[in-house]
Amino acid sequence: MDWYDSVFELIDMRSFSNLWYWIILAVMWSSTSHWVLGVPWDMVMRARKDDTEARMQDLETIVRININRILLIAEESGLLLAGLTCFMLTMLMLLGFVYGNEFSQAVFLLLFPMTIVGLLSVATAHVIRRDGLSGEALYRMMHKHRVLTQVVGVISIFVTAMWGMLQNMMIGALG
């Protein structure tokens, strides 16, 4: 047994039976749900509850800064990002589901739903800028975006859990 075999025996390279994969999945969706367009959700809730002008102005300012950043990235390098993202997702999907590489399956099941959330973020940023949303209308749009993100997250976690359980049952508990 050489060092390579020792390392891979020590570190479980099977993704769906690895506790760290599930921790990463949970933390990823928890933080994605908390940060709506780059704004922490507790800041949105405080601005809505307190009804003070200063908190609402702070919220509108940080939303404006973040949507300008999101839209600038989308406008200046959106085509390049779309091409690279499609290439990466296609490569991971083929390696994972056609050639049976479990690590590629796991990474695809993490990245594909996040791509959907990214597209939702760009669309929401366009609507906020186009309509000049502020106050209660801004809150409603951000709440709608958060709910859609959570729906994508729930579906993603369900599909990942079902696929992971299927893989673990087919391979066996001890590999």
CSV table of N, CA and C in Angstrom, one decimal:
chain,number,residue,atom,x,y,z
A,1,MET,N,0.9,-1.2,0.0
A,1,MET,CA,0.0,0.0,0.0
A,1,MET,C,0.9,1.2,0.0
A,2,ASP,N,0.7,2.1,-1.0
A,2,ASP,CA,1.6,3.3,-1.1
A,2,ASP,C,0.8,4.5,-0.4
A,3,TRP,N,1.4,5.6,-0.4
A,3,TRP,CA,0.9,6.8,0.3
A,3,TRP,C,-0.4,7.2,-0.3
A,4,TYR,N,-0.5,7.1,-1.6
A,4,TYR,CA,-1.8,7.5,-2.3
A,4,TYR,C,-3.0,6.7,-1.8
A,5,ASP,N,-2.8,5.4,-1.6
A,5,ASP,CA,-3.9,4.5,-1.1
A,5,ASP,C,-4.2,4.9,0.4
A,6,SER,N,-3.2,5.2,1.1
A,6,SER,CA,-3.3,5.5,2.5
A,6,SER,C,-4.2,6.8,2.7
A,7,VAL,N,-3.9,7.8,1.9
A,7,VAL,CA,-4.6,9.1,1.9
A,7,VAL,C,-6.1,8.9,1.5
A,8,PHE,N,-6.3,8.1,0.5
A,8,PHE,CA,-7.7,7.9,0.0
A,8,PHE,C,-8.4,7.0,1.0
A,9,GLU,N,-7.7,6.1,1.7
A,9,GLU,CA,-8.4,5.3,2.7
A,9,GLU,C,-8.8,6.1,3.9
A,10,LEU,N,-7.9,7.1,4.3
A,10,LEU,CA,-8.2,7.9,5.4
A,10,LEU,C,-9.3,9.0,5.1
A,11,ILE,N,-9.3,9.5,3.9
A,11,ILE,CA,-10.3,10.5,3.6
A,11,ILE,C,-11.3,9.8,2.6
A,12,ASP,N,-12.5,9.8,3.1
A,12,ASP,CA,-13.5,9.1,2.3
A,12,ASP,C,-13.8,10.0,1.1
A,13,MET,N,-13.5,9.5,-0.1
A,13,MET,CA,-13.7,10.3,-1.3
A,13,MET,C,-15.1,10.1,-1.9
A,14,ARG,N,-15.9,9.3,-1.3
A,14,ARG,CA,-17.3,9.2,-1.7
A,14,ARG,C,-18.1,10.3,-1.1
A,15,SER,N,-18.7,11.1,-1.9
A,15,SER,CA,-19.3,12.4,-1.5
A,15,SER,C,-20.6,12.1,-0.7
A,16,PHE,N,-21.5,11.3,-1.1
A,16,PHE,CA,-22.8,11.2,-0.5
A,16,PHE,C,-22.8,10.5,0.8
A,17,SER,N,-21.7,9.8,1.1
A,17,SER,CA,-21.6,9.1,2.5
A,17,SER,C,-20.7,10.0,3.4
A,18,ASN,N,-20.3,11.1,2.9
A,18,ASN,CA,-19.4,12.0,3.7
A,18,ASN,C,-20.2,13.0,4.4
A,19,LEU,N,-20.0,13.1,5.7
A,19,LEU,CA,-20.7,14.1,6.5
A,19,LEU,C,-20.5,15.5,6.1
A,20,TRP,N,-19.2,15.8,5.7
A,20,TRP,CA,-18.9,17.2,5.3
A,20,TRP,C,-19.7,17.6,4.1
A,21,TYR,N,-20.0,16.7,3.2
A,21,TYR,CA,-20.8,17.1,2.0
A,21,TYR,C,-22.2,17.7,2.5
A,22,TRP,N,-22.8,17.0,3.4
A,22,TRP,CA,-24.1,17.4,3.9
A,22,TRP,C,-24.1,18.6,4.7
A,23,ILE,N,-23.0,18.8,5.4
A,23,ILE,CA,-22.8,20.1,6.2
A,23,ILE,C,-22.6,21.2,5.2
A,24,ILE,N,-21.9,21.0,4.1
A,24,ILE,CA,-21.7,22.1,3.1
A,24,ILE,C,-23.0,22.4,2.4
A,25,LEU,N,-23.8,21.4,2.2
A,25,LEU,CA,-25.1,21.6,1.5
A,25,LEU,C,-26.0,22.4,2.5
A,26,ALA,N,-26.1,22.1,3.7
A,26,ALA,CA,-26.9,22.8,4.7
A,26,ALA,C,-26.4,24.3,4.9
A,27,VAL,N,-25.1,24.5,5.0
A,27,VAL,CA,-24.6,25.8,5.2
A,27,VAL,C,-24.8,26.7,3.9
A,28,MET,N,-24.6,26.1,2.8
A,28,MET,CA,-24.8,26.8,1.5
A,28,MET,C,-26.3,27.3,1.4
A,29,TRP,N,-27.2,26.5,1.7
A,29,TRP,CA,-28.6,26.9,1.5
A,29,TRP,C,-29.1,27.8,2.6
A,30,SER,N,-28.5,27.6,3.8
A,30,SER,CA,-28.8,28.5,4.9
A,30,SER,C,-28.3,29.9,4.6
A,31,SER,N,-27.1,30.0,4.2
A,31,SER,CA,-26.6,31.4,3.9
A,31,SER,C,-27.2,32.0,2.6
A,32,THR,N,-27.5,31.2,1.6
A,32,THR,CA,-28.2,31.7,0.4
A,32,THR,C,-29.6,32.2,0.8
A,33,SER,N,-30.3,31.6,1.7
A,33,SER,CA,-31.6,32.1,2.1
A,33,SER,C,-31.5,33.3,2.9
A,34,HIS,N,-30.4,33.5,3.7
A,34,HIS,CA,-30.2,34.6,4.6
A,34,HIS,C,-29.8,35.9,3.8
A,35,TRP,N,-28.9,35.7,2.8
A,35,TRP,CA,-28.5,36.9,2.1
A,35,TRP,C,-29.3,37.0,0.8
A,36,VAL,N,-30.2,37.9,0.8
A,36,VAL,CA,-31.1,38.2,-0.3
A,36,VAL,C,-30.5,39.3,-1.1
A,37,LEU,N,-30.1,39.0,-2.3
A,37,LEU,CA,-29.4,40.0,-3.2
A,37,LEU,C,-28.2,40.6,-2.5
A,38,GLY,N,-27.5,39.9,-1.7
A,38,GLY,CA,-26.4,40.4,-0.9
A,38,GLY,C,-26.7,41.2,0.3
A,39,VAL,N,-28.0,41.2,0.7
A,39,VAL,CA,-28.4,42.0,1.8
A,39,VAL,C,-28.9,41.0,2.9
A,40,PRO,N,-28.4,41.1,4.1
A,40,PRO,CA,-28.8,40.2,5.2
A,40,PRO,C,-30.3,40.4,5.5
A,41,TRP,N,-31.0,39.2,5.6
A,41,TRP,CA,-32.5,39.3,5.8
A,41,TRP,C,-32.9,40.0,7.0
A,42,ASP,N,-32.1,39.9,8.1
A,42,ASP,CA,-32.4,40.5,9.3
A,42,ASP,C,-32.4,42.1,9.2
A,43,MET,N,-31.6,42.6,8.3
A,43,MET,CA,-31.6,44.0,8.0
A,43,MET,C,-32.9,44.4,7.3
A,44,VAL,N,-33.4,43.6,6.4
A,44,VAL,CA,-34.6,43.8,5.7
A,44,VAL,C,-35.8,43.8,6.7
A,45,MET,N,-35.8,42.9,7.6
A,45,MET,CA,-36.9,42.8,8.6
A,45,MET,C,-36.8,43.9,9.6
A,46,ARG,N,-35.7,44.4,10.0
A,46,ARG,CA,-35.6,45.5,10.9
A,46,ARG,C,-36.0,46.8,10.3
A,47,ALA,N,-35.7,47.0,9.0
A,47,ALA,CA,-36.1,48.2,8.3
A,47,ALA,C,-37.7,48.2,8.1
A,48,ARG,N,-38.3,47.0,8.0
A,48,ARG,CA,-39.7,46.9,7.8
A,48,ARG,C,-40.4,47.1,9.1
A,49,LYS,N,-39.9,46.5,10.2
A,49,LYS,CA,-40.6,46.6,11.5
A,49,LYS,C,-40.5,48.0,12.1
A,50,ASP,N,-39.3,48.5,12.1
A,50,ASP,CA,-39.0,49.8,12.8
A,50,ASP,C,-39.7,51.0,12.1
A,51,ASP,N,-39.9,50.9,10.9
A,51,ASP,CA,-40.5,52.0,10.1
A,51,ASP,C,-39.8,53.3,10.3
A,52,THR,N,-38.6,53.3,10.6
A,52,THR,CA,-37.8,54.6,10.7
A,52,THR,C,-37.2,54.9,9.3
A,53,GLU,N,-37.2,56.1,9.0
A,53,GLU,CA,-36.7,56.6,7.7
A,53,GLU,C,-35.2,56.2,7.5
A,54,ALA,N,-34.4,56.3,8.6
A,54,ALA,CA,-33.0,56.0,8.4
A,54,ALA,C,-32.7,54.5,8.1
A,55,ARG,N,-33.5,53.6,8.7
A,55,ARG,CA,-33.3,52.2,8.4
A,55,ARG,C,-33.7,51.9,7.0
A,56,MET,N,-34.8,52.4,6.6
A,56,MET,CA,-35.3,52.2,5.2
A,56,MET,C,-34.3,52.8,4.2
A,57,GLN,N,-33.8,53.9,4.5
A,57,GLN,CA,-32.8,54.5,3.6
A,57,GLN,C,-31.5,53.7,3.5
A,58,ASP,N,-31.1,53.1,4.7
A,58,ASP,CA,-29.9,52.2,4.7
A,58,ASP,C,-30.2,51.0,3.8
A,59,LEU,N,-31.4,50.4,4.0
A,59,LEU,CA,-31.8,49.3,3.2
A,59,LEU,C,-31.8,49.6,1.7
A,60,GLU,N,-32.4,50.7,1.4
A,60,GLU,CA,-32.5,51.0,-0.1
A,60,GLU,C,-31.1,51.3,-0.6
A,61,THR,N,-30.3,51.9,0.2
A,61,THR,CA,-28.9,52.2,-0.3
A,61,THR,C,-28.1,50.9,-0.6
A,62,ILE,N,-28.2,50.0,0.4
A,62,ILE,CA,-27.4,48.7,0.2
A,62,ILE,C,-28.0,47.9,-0.9
A,63,VAL,N,-29.3,47.9,-1.1
A,63,VAL,CA,-29.9,47.1,-2.2
A,63,VAL,C,-29.5,47.8,-3.5
A,64,ARG,N,-29.5,49.1,-3.6
A,64,ARG,CA,-29.1,49.8,-4.8
A,64,ARG,C,-27.7,49.4,-5.1
A,65,ILE,N,-26.8,49.4,-4.1
A,65,ILE,CA,-25.4,49.1,-4.4
A,65,ILE,C,-25.2,47.7,-4.9
A,66,ASN,N,-25.9,46.8,-4.2
A,66,ASN,CA,-25.8,45.3,-4.6
A,66,ASN,C,-26.4,45.0,-6.0
A,67,ILE,N,-27.6,45.7,-6.3
A,67,ILE,CA,-28.2,45.4,-7.6
A,67,ILE,C,-27.3,46.0,-8.7
A,68,ASN,N,-26.7,47.2,-8.4
A,68,ASN,CA,-25.8,47.7,-9.4
A,68,ASN,C,-24.6,46.9,-9.7
A,69,ARG,N,-24.1,46.3,-8.6
A,69,ARG,CA,-23.0,45.3,-8.8
A,69,ARG,C,-23.4,44.1,-9.5
A,70,ILE,N,-24.5,43.5,-9.2
A,70,ILE,CA,-25.0,42.3,-9.9
A,70,ILE,C,-25.3,42.6,-11.4
A,71,LEU,N,-25.9,43.7,-11.6
A,71,LEU,CA,-26.2,44.0,-13.0
A,71,LEU,C,-25.0,44.4,-13.8
A,72,LEU,N,-24.0,45.0,-13.2
A,72,LEU,CA,-22.8,45.4,-13.9
A,72,LEU,C,-22.0,44.1,-14.3
A,73,ILE,N,-22.0,43.1,-13.4
A,73,ILE,CA,-21.3,41.9,-13.7
A,73,ILE,C,-22.1,41.2,-14.8
A,74,ALA,N,-23.4,41.2,-14.7
A,74,ALA,CA,-24.2,40.5,-15.8
A,74,ALA,C,-24.1,41.2,-17.1
A,75,GLU,N,-24.0,42.5,-17.1
A,75,GLU,CA,-23.9,43.2,-18.4
A,75,GLU,C,-22.5,43.1,-19.0
A,76,GLU,N,-21.5,43.2,-18.2
A,76,GLU,CA,-20.1,43.3,-18.7
A,76,GLU,C,-19.5,41.9,-19.0
A,77,SER,N,-19.8,40.9,-18.2
A,77,SER,CA,-19.2,39.6,-18.4
A,77,SER,C,-20.3,38.5,-18.4
A,78,GLY,N,-21.5,38.8,-18.6
A,78,GLY,CA,-22.6,37.9,-18.5
A,78,GLY,C,-22.5,36.8,-19.6
A,79,LEU,N,-22.1,37.1,-20.8
A,79,LEU,CA,-22.0,36.1,-21.8
A,79,LEU,C,-20.8,35.1,-21.6
A,80,LEU,N,-19.7,35.7,-21.1
A,80,LEU,CA,-18.6,34.8,-20.8
A,80,LEU,C,-18.9,33.9,-19.6
A,81,LEU,N,-19.6,34.5,-18.5
A,81,LEU,CA,-20.0,33.7,-17.4
A,81,LEU,C,-21.0,32.6,-17.8
A,82,ALA,N,-21.9,33.0,-18.7
A,82,ALA,CA,-22.9,32.0,-19.1
A,82,ALA,C,-22.3,30.8,-19.8
A,83,GLY,N,-21.3,31.2,-20.7
A,83,GLY,CA,-20.6,30.1,-21.4
A,83,GLY,C,-19.8,29.2,-20.5
A,84,LEU,N,-19.0,29.8,-19.6
A,84,LEU,CA,-18.2,29.0,-18.7
A,84,LEU,C,-19.1,28.2,-17.7
A,85,THR,N,-20.2,28.8,-17.3
A,85,THR,CA,-21.1,28.0,-16.4
A,85,THR,C,-21.8,26.8,-17.1
A,86,CYS,N,-22.2,27.1,-18.4
A,86,CYS,CA,-22.8,26.0,-19.1
A,86,CYS,C,-21.8,24.9,-19.4
A,87,PHE,N,-20.5,25.3,-19.7
A,87,PHE,CA,-19.5,24.3,-19.9
A,87,PHE,C,-19.2,23.5,-18.7
A,88,MET,N,-19.1,24.2,-17.5
A,88,MET,CA,-18.8,23.5,-16.3
A,88,MET,C,-19.9,22.5,-15.9
A,89,LEU,N,-21.2,23.0,-16.0
A,89,LEU,CA,-22.3,22.2,-15.6
A,89,LEU,C,-22.5,21.0,-16.5
A,90,THR,N,-22.2,21.2,-17.8
A,90,THR,CA,-22.3,20.1,-18.8
A,90,THR,C,-21.2,19.1,-18.5
A,91,MET,N,-20.0,19.5,-18.2
A,91,MET,CA,-18.9,18.6,-17.9
A,91,MET,C,-19.2,17.8,-16.7
A,92,LEU,N,-19.7,18.5,-15.6
A,92,LEU,CA,-20.0,17.8,-14.4
A,92,LEU,C,-21.1,16.8,-14.6
A,93,MET,N,-22.2,17.2,-15.3
A,93,MET,CA,-23.3,16.3,-15.6
A,93,MET,C,-22.8,15.1,-16.4
A,94,LEU,N,-22.0,15.3,-17.4
A,94,LEU,CA,-21.6,14.1,-18.2
A,94,LEU,C,-20.7,13.2,-17.3
A,95,LEU,N,-19.7,13.8,-16.6
A,95,LEU,CA,-18.8,13.0,-15.8
A,95,LEU,C,-19.6,12.3,-14.7
A,96,GLY,N,-20.5,13.0,-14.1
A,96,GLY,CA,-21.3,12.4,-13.0
A,96,GLY,C,-22.3,11.4,-13.4
A,97,PHE,N,-23.2,11.7,-14.3
A,97,PHE,CA,-24.3,10.9,-14.6
A,97,PHE,C,-24.2,10.0,-15.8
A,98,VAL,N,-23.2,10.3,-16.7
A,98,VAL,CA,-23.0,9.4,-17.8
A,98,VAL,C,-21.8,8.4,-17.5
A,99,TYR,N,-20.7,9.0,-16.9
A,99,TYR,CA,-19.6,8.2,-16.6
A,99,TYR,C,-19.6,7.7,-15.1
A,100,GLY,N,-20.5,8.1,-14.3
A,100,GLY,CA,-20.7,7.5,-13.0
A,100,GLY,C,-19.7,8.1,-11.9
A,101,ASN,N,-19.1,9.2,-12.1
A,101,ASN,CA,-18.2,9.8,-11.1
A,101,ASN,C,-19.1,10.5,-10.0
A,102,GLU,N,-19.0,9.9,-8.8
A,102,GLU,CA,-19.8,10.4,-7.7
A,102,GLU,C,-19.5,11.8,-7.3
A,103,PHE,N,-18.2,12.2,-7.3
A,103,PHE,CA,-17.8,13.5,-6.9
A,103,PHE,C,-18.4,14.5,-7.9
A,104,SER,N,-18.4,14.2,-9.2
A,104,SER,CA,-19.0,15.1,-10.1
A,104,SER,C,-20.5,15.3,-10.0
A,105,GLN,N,-21.2,14.2,-9.6
A,105,GLN,CA,-22.6,14.2,-9.3
A,105,GLN,C,-22.8,15.2,-8.1
A,106,ALA,N,-22.0,15.0,-7.1
A,106,ALA,CA,-22.2,15.8,-5.9
A,106,ALA,C,-22.0,17.3,-6.2
A,107,VAL,N,-21.0,17.6,-6.9
A,107,VAL,CA,-20.7,19.0,-7.2
A,107,VAL,C,-21.8,19.6,-8.1
A,108,PHE,N,-22.3,18.8,-9.1
A,108,PHE,CA,-23.3,19.2,-10.0
A,108,PHE,C,-24.6,19.5,-9.1
A,109,LEU,N,-24.9,18.7,-8.2
A,109,LEU,CA,-26.1,18.9,-7.4
A,109,LEU,C,-26.0,20.1,-6.4
A,110,LEU,N,-24.8,20.5,-6.2
A,110,LEU,CA,-24.6,21.8,-5.5
A,110,LEU,C,-24.7,23.0,-6.4
A,111,LEU,N,-24.0,22.9,-7.5
A,111,LEU,CA,-23.9,24.1,-8.4
A,111,LEU,C,-25.1,24.4,-9.3
A,112,PHE,N,-25.8,23.4,-9.8
A,112,PHE,CA,-26.9,23.6,-10.7
A,112,PHE,C,-28.0,24.5,-10.0
A,113,PRO,N,-28.4,24.2,-8.8
A,113,PRO,CA,-29.5,25.0,-8.2
A,113,PRO,C,-29.0,26.4,-7.9
A,114,MET,N,-27.7,26.5,-7.6
A,114,MET,CA,-27.1,27.9,-7.3
A,114,MET,C,-27.1,28.7,-8.6
A,115,THR,N,-27.0,28.1,-9.7
A,115,THR,CA,-27.1,28.8,-11.0
A,115,THR,C,-28.5,29.3,-11.2
A,116,ILE,N,-29.5,28.5,-10.8
A,116,ILE,CA,-30.8,29.0,-10.9
A,116,ILE,C,-31.1,30.2,-10.0
A,117,VAL,N,-30.5,30.1,-8.8
A,117,VAL,CA,-30.6,31.3,-7.8
A,117,VAL,C,-29.9,32.5,-8.4
A,118,GLY,N,-28.8,32.3,-9.0
A,118,GLY,CA,-28.1,33.4,-9.7
A,118,GLY,C,-28.9,34.1,-10.8
A,119,LEU,N,-29.5,33.3,-11.6
A,119,LEU,CA,-30.4,33.8,-12.6
A,119,LEU,C,-31.6,34.6,-12.0
A,120,LEU,N,-32.2,34.0,-10.9
A,120,LEU,CA,-33.3,34.7,-10.2
A,120,LEU,C,-32.8,36.0,-9.7
A,121,SER,N,-31.6,36.1,-9.2
A,121,SER,CA,-31.0,37.3,-8.6
A,121,SER,C,-30.9,38.4,-9.7
A,122,VAL,N,-30.4,38.0,-10.8
A,122,VAL,CA,-30.2,39.0,-11.9
A,122,VAL,C,-31.6,39.5,-12.4
A,123,ALA,N,-32.6,38.6,-12.5
A,123,ALA,CA,-33.9,39.0,-12.9
A,123,ALA,C,-34.6,39.9,-11.9
A,124,THR,N,-34.4,39.6,-10.6
A,124,THR,CA,-34.9,40.4,-9.5
A,124,THR,C,-34.2,41.8,-9.5
A,125,ALA,N,-32.9,41.8,-9.7
A,125,ALA,CA,-32.2,43.1,-9.8
A,125,ALA,C,-32.7,43.9,-10.9
A,126,HIS,N,-33.0,43.3,-12.1
A,126,HIS,CA,-33.5,44.1,-13.2
A,126,HIS,C,-34.9,44.7,-12.9
A,127,VAL,N,-35.7,43.9,-12.2
A,127,VAL,CA,-37.1,44.5,-11.9
A,127,VAL,C,-36.9,45.6,-10.9
A,128,ILE,N,-36.1,45.5,-9.9
A,128,ILE,CA,-36.0,46.5,-8.9
A,128,ILE,C,-35.4,47.8,-9.5
A,129,ARG,N,-34.4,47.7,-10.4
A,129,ARG,CA,-33.9,48.9,-11.0
A,129,ARG,C,-34.9,49.5,-12.0
A,130,ARG,N,-35.5,48.6,-12.8
A,130,ARG,CA,-36.5,49.1,-13.8
A,130,ARG,C,-37.6,49.8,-13.2
A,131,ASP,N,-38.2,49.3,-12.2
A,131,ASP,CA,-39.4,49.8,-11.6
A,131,ASP,C,-39.1,50.9,-10.5
A,132,GLY,N,-37.8,51.0,-10.1
A,132,GLY,CA,-37.4,51.9,-9.1
A,132,GLY,C,-38.0,51.7,-7.7
A,133,LEU,N,-38.1,50.4,-7.4
A,133,LEU,CA,-38.8,50.0,-6.1
A,133,LEU,C,-38.1,50.5,-4.9
A,134,SER,N,-39.0,50.9,-4.0
A,134,SER,CA,-38.5,51.4,-2.7
A,134,SER,C,-39.6,51.2,-1.6
A,135,GLY,N,-39.3,51.2,-0.4
A,135,GLY,CA,-40.3,51.1,0.7
A,135,GLY,C,-40.9,49.7,0.7
A,136,GLU,N,-42.2,49.7,0.8
A,136,GLU,CA,-42.9,48.4,0.9
A,136,GLU,C,-42.8,47.6,-0.3
A,137,ALA,N,-42.8,48.2,-1.5
A,137,ALA,CA,-42.7,47.5,-2.8
A,137,ALA,C,-41.3,46.8,-2.9
A,138,LEU,N,-40.3,47.4,-2.4
A,138,LEU,CA,-39.0,46.8,-2.3
A,138,LEU,C,-39.0,45.6,-1.4
A,139,TYR,N,-39.6,45.7,-0.2
A,139,TYR,CA,-39.7,44.6,0.7
A,139,TYR,C,-40.4,43.4,0.1
A,140,ARG,N,-41.6,43.7,-0.6
A,140,ARG,CA,-42.3,42.6,-1.2
A,140,ARG,C,-41.5,41.9,-2.3
A,141,MET,N,-40.8,42.6,-3.1
A,141,MET,CA,-39.9,42.0,-4.1
A,141,MET,C,-38.8,41.2,-3.5
A,142,MET,N,-38.2,41.7,-2.5
A,142,MET,CA,-37.1,40.9,-1.8
A,142,MET,C,-37.7,39.7,-1.1
A,143,HIS,N,-38.9,39.8,-0.5
A,143,HIS,CA,-39.5,38.7,0.1
A,143,HIS,C,-39.9,37.6,-0.9
A,144,LYS,N,-40.4,38.0,-2.1
A,144,LYS,CA,-40.7,37.1,-3.2
A,144,LYS,C,-39.4,36.4,-3.6
A,145,HIS,N,-38.3,37.1,-3.8
A,145,HIS,CA,-37.1,36.5,-4.2
A,145,HIS,C,-36.6,35.5,-3.2
A,146,ARG,N,-36.7,35.9,-1.9
A,146,ARG,CA,-36.3,34.9,-0.8
A,146,ARG,C,-37.1,33.7,-0.8
A,147,VAL,N,-38.4,33.8,-1.0
A,147,VAL,CA,-39.3,32.6,-1.1
A,147,VAL,C,-38.9,31.7,-2.3
A,148,LEU,N,-38.7,32.3,-3.4
A,148,LEU,CA,-38.3,31.5,-4.6
A,148,LEU,C,-37.0,30.8,-4.4
A,149,THR,N,-36.0,31.5,-3.7
A,149,THR,CA,-34.8,30.9,-3.4
A,149,THR,C,-35.0,29.7,-2.4
A,150,GLN,N,-35.8,29.9,-1.5
A,150,GLN,CA,-36.1,28.8,-0.5
A,150,GLN,C,-36.8,27.6,-1.2
A,151,VAL,N,-37.6,27.9,-2.2
A,151,VAL,CA,-38.3,26.8,-2.9
A,151,VAL,C,-37.2,26.0,-3.7
A,152,VAL,N,-36.4,26.8,-4.4
A,152,VAL,CA,-35.3,26.1,-5.1
A,152,VAL,C,-34.4,25.3,-4.2
A,153,GLY,N,-34.1,25.8,-3.0
A,153,GLY,CA,-33.3,25.1,-2.0
A,153,GLY,C,-34.0,23.9,-1.5
A,154,VAL,N,-35.3,23.9,-1.2
A,154,VAL,CA,-36.0,22.7,-0.7
A,154,VAL,C,-36.0,21.6,-1.8
A,155,ILE,N,-36.3,22.0,-3.0
A,155,ILE,CA,-36.3,21.0,-4.1
A,155,ILE,C,-34.9,20.5,-4.3
A,156,SER,N,-33.9,21.3,-4.2
A,156,SER,CA,-32.5,20.9,-4.4
A,156,SER,C,-32.1,19.9,-3.3
A,157,ILE,N,-32.4,20.3,-2.0
A,157,ILE,CA,-32.0,19.4,-0.9
A,157,ILE,C,-32.8,18.1,-1.0
A,158,PHE,N,-34.0,18.1,-1.4
A,158,PHE,CA,-34.8,16.8,-1.6
A,158,PHE,C,-34.2,16.0,-2.6
A,159,VAL,N,-33.9,16.5,-3.8
A,159,VAL,CA,-33.4,15.8,-4.9
A,159,VAL,C,-32.0,15.2,-4.5
A,160,THR,N,-31.2,16.1,-3.9
A,160,THR,CA,-29.8,15.6,-3.5
A,160,THR,C,-29.9,14.5,-2.5
A,161,ALA,N,-30.8,14.6,-1.5
A,161,ALA,CA,-30.9,13.6,-0.5
A,161,ALA,C,-31.4,12.3,-1.1
A,162,MET,N,-32.4,12.4,-2.0
A,162,MET,CA,-32.9,11.1,-2.6
A,162,MET,C,-31.8,10.5,-3.5
A,163,TRP,N,-31.1,11.3,-4.2
A,163,TRP,CA,-30.0,10.7,-5.1
A,163,TRP,C,-28.9,10.2,-4.2
A,164,GLY,N,-28.5,10.9,-3.1
A,164,GLY,CA,-27.5,10.4,-2.2
A,164,GLY,C,-27.8,9.1,-1.6
A,165,MET,N,-29.1,9.0,-1.1
A,165,MET,CA,-29.5,7.8,-0.5
A,165,MET,C,-29.5,6.6,-1.5
A,166,LEU,N,-29.9,6.9,-2.7
A,166,LEU,CA,-29.9,5.9,-3.8
A,166,LEU,C,-28.4,5.4,-4.0
A,167,GLN,N,-27.5,6.4,-4.1
A,167,GLN,CA,-26.1,6.0,-4.3
A,167,GLN,C,-25.6,5.2,-3.1
A,168,ASN,N,-25.9,5.6,-1.9
A,168,ASN,CA,-25.4,4.9,-0.7
A,168,ASN,C,-26.0,3.5,-0.7
A,169,MET,N,-27.3,3.3,-1.0
A,169,MET,CA,-27.9,2.0,-1.0
A,169,MET,C,-27.3,1.1,-2.1
A,170,MET,N,-27.0,1.7,-3.3
A,170,MET,CA,-26.4,0.9,-4.4
A,170,MET,C,-25.0,0.4,-4.1
A,171,ILE,N,-24.2,1.3,-3.5
A,171,ILE,CA,-22.8,1.0,-3.3
A,171,ILE,C,-22.6,0.2,-2.0
A,172,GLY,N,-23.4,0.5,-1.0
A,172,GLY,CA,-23.3,-0.1,0.3
A,172,GLY,C,-22.7,0.8,1.3
A,173,ALA,N,-22.9,0.5,2.6
A,173,ALA,CA,-22.5,1.3,3.7
A,173,ALA,C,-21.0,1.4,3.8
A,174,LEU,N,-20.3,0.3,3.5
A,174,LEU,CA,-18.9,0.3,3.8
A,174,LEU,C,-18.1,0.4,2.5
A,175,GLY,N,-18.7,0.8,1.4
A,175,GLY,CA,-18.0,1.0,0.1
A,175,GLY,C,-17.8,-0.3,-0.6
